Tab-separated table of C-alpha atoms in Angstrom:
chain	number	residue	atom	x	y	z
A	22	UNK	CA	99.005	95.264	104.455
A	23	UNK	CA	98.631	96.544	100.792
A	24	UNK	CA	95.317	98.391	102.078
A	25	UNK	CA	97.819	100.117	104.797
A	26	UNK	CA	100.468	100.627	102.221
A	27	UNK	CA	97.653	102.556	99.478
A	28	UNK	CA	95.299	103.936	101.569
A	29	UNK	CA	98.588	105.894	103.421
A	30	UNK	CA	97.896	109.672	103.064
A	31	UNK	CA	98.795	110.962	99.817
A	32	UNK	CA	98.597	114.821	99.860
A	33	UNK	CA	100.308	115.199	103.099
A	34	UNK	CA	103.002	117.292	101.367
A	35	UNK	CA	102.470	121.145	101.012
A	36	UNK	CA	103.822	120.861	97.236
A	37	UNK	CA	101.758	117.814	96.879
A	38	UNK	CA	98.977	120.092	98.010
A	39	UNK	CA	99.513	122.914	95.631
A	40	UNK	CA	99.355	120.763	92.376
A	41	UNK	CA	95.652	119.612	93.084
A	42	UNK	CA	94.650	122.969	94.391
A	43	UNK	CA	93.280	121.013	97.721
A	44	UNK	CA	94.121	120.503	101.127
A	45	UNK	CA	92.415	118.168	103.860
A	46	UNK	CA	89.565	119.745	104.311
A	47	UNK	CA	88.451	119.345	101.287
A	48	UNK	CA	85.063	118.048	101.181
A	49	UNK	CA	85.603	115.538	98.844
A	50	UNK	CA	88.325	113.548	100.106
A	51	UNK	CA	86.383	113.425	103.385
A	52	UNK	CA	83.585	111.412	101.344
A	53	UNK	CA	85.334	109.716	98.973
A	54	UNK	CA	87.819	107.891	100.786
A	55	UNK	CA	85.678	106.108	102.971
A	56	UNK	CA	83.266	105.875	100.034
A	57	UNK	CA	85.439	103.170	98.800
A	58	UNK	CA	86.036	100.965	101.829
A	59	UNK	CA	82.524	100.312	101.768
A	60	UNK	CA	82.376	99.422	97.831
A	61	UNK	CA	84.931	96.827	98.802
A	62	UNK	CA	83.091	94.667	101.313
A	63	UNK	CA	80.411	93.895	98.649
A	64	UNK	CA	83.697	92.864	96.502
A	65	UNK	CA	83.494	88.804	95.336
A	66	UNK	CA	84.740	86.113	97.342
A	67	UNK	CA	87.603	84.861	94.860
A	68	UNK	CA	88.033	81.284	94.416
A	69	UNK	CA	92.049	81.826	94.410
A	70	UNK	CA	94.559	83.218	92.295
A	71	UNK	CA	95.871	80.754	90.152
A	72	UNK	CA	92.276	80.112	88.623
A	73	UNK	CA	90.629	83.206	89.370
A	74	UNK	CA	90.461	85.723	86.253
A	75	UNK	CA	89.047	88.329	87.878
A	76	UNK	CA	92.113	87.630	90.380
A	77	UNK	CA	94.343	88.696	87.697
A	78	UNK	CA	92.236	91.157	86.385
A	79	UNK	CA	92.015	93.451	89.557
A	80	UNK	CA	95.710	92.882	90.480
A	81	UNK	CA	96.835	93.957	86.700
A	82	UNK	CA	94.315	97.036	87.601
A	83	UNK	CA	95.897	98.055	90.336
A	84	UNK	CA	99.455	97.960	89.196
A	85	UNK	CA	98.300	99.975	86.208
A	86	UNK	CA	96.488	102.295	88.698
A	87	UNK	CA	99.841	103.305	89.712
A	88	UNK	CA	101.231	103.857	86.400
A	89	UNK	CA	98.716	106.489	85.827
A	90	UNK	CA	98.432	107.471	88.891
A	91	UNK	CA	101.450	109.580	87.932
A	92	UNK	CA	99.994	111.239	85.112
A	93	UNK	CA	97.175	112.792	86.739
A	94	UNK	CA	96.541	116.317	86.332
A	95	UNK	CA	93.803	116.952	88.485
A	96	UNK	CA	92.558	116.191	92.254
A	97	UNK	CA	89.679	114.904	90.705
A	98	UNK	CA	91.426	112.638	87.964
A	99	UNK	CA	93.608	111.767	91.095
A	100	UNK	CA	90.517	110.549	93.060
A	101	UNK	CA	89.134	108.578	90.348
A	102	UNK	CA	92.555	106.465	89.610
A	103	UNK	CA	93.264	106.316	93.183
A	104	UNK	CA	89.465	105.323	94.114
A	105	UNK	CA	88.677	103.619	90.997
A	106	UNK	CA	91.682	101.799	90.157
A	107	UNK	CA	93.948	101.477	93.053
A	108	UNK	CA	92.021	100.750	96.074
A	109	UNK	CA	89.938	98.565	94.520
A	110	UNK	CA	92.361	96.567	92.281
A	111	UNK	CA	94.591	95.942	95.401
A	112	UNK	CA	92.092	95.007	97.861
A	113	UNK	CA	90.020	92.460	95.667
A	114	UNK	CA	92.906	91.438	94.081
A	115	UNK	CA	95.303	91.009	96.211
A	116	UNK	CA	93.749	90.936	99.913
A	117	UNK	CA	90.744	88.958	98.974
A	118	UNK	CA	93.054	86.708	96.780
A	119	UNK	CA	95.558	85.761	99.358
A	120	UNK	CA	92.994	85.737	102.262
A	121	UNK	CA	91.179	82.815	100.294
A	122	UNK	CA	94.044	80.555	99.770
A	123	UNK	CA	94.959	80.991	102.953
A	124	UNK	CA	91.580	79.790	104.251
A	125	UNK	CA	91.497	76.698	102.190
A	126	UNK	CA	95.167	75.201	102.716
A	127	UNK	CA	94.028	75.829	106.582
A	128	UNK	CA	91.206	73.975	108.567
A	129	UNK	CA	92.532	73.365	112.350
A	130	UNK	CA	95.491	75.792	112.484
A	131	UNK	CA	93.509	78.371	110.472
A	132	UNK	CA	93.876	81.394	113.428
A	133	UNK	CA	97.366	81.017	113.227
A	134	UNK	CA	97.764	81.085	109.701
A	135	UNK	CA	95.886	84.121	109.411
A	136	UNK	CA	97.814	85.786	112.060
A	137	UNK	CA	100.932	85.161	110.678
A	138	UNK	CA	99.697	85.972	107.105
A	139	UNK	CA	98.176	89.623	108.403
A	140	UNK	CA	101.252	90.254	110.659
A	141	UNK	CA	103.894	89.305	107.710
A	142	UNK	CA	101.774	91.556	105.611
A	143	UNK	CA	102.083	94.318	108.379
A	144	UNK	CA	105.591	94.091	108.708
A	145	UNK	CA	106.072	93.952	104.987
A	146	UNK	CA	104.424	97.080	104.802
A	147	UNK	CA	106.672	98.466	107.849
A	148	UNK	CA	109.838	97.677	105.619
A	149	UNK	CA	108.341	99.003	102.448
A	150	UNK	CA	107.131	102.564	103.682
A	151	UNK	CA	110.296	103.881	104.486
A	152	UNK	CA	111.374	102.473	101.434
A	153	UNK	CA	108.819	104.196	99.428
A	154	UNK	CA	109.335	107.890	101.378
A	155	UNK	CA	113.039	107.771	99.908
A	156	UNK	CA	111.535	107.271	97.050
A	157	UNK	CA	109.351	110.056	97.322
A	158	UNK	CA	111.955	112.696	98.882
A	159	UNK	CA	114.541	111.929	96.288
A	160	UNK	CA	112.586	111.266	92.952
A	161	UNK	CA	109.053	112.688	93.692
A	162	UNK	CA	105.546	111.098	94.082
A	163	UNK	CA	104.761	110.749	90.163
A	164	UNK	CA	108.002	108.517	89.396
A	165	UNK	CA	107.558	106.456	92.708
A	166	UNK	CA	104.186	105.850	91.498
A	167	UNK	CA	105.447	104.845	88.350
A	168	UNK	CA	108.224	102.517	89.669
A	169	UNK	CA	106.175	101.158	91.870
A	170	UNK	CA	103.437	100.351	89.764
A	171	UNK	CA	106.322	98.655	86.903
A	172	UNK	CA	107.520	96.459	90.113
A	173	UNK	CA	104.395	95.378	91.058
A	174	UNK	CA	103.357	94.070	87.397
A	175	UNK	CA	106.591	92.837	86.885
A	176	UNK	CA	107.108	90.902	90.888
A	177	UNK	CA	103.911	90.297	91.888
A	178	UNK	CA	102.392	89.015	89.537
A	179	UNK	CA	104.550	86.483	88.368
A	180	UNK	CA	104.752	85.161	92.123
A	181	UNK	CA	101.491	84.433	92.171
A	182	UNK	CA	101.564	82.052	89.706
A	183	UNK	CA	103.305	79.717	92.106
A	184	UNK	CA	100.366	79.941	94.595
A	185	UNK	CA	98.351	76.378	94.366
A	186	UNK	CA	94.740	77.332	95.645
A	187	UNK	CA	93.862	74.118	97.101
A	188	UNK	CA	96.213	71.918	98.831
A	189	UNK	CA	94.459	68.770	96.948
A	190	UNK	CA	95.777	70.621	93.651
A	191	UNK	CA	99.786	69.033	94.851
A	192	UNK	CA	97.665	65.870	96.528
A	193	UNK	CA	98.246	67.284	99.691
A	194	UNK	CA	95.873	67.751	102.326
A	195	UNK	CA	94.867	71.069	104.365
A	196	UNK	CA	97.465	71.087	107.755
């Protein structure tokens, strides 16, 4: 899923390591990145994405999380974008987004379409992380950040306006 895909381990790299002064045992990532899985279940129910502004307000945040992302100087400027910007914009915006829709255009085959939504989300994220590691090796963590942060704004968001929240919105039922 997206939360798989940016809540992967970050400063796994020894040079990674060295530009934050940290490594793992750092006290603070072991409190702050569970910190914000918790801030996230209290995160609003959205009513969908194609009506939803604060839909489009936490995916836009999350792409731009990226962006700067790859400008920070510091482990703790890294925390706060990662924390403050990227976790969260992702996982209200897109998880909670997509998870809603999902539930409404489903009522009796509603299990299945939220297995296959989770599992094409899982192996979407299995085709993207090795993707995203070439990335890494060959142009370095800051410019894949960057890239992937333009792609994002530029691909996903513009494919969600497509998405229909309610099935009644085409005059179609739910299955």
């Amino acid at each position: 899923t997206s939360q798989g895909f940016n809540n992967a381990a970050v400063l796994e790299s020894p040079g990674d390591q060295k530009v934050f002064s940290v490594d793992r045992s750092s006290p603070i990532s072991s409190v702050a990145f569970p910190v914000s899985g918790s801030f996230l279940n209290a995160a609003p129910t959205l009513s969908g994405p194609a009506s939803d502004p604060l839909f489009w307000l936490l995916l836009t945040i999350g792409g731009v999380g990226f962006i700067l992302l790859a400008r920070t100087q510091s482990y703790f400027s890294f925390l706060l974008v990662y924390l403050g910007l990227m976790v969260i914009g992702f996982s209200g915006g897109f998880d909670q987004g997509i998870m809603s829709v999902a539930n409404r255009w489903f009522v009796r085959r509603k299990a299945r379409a939220m297995s296959l939504l989770w599992g094409g989300l899982a192996l979407g994220t299995a085709f993207i992380a090795p993707a995203v590691g070439l990335m890494v090796v060959n142009l370095g963590w800051r410019d894949t950040a960057t890239i992937s942060g333009a792609a994002l704004l530029v691909l996903l968001v513009p494919a969600f306006l497509v998405i229909r929240n309610l099935p009644e919105d085409m005059g179609l039922l739910p299955d």
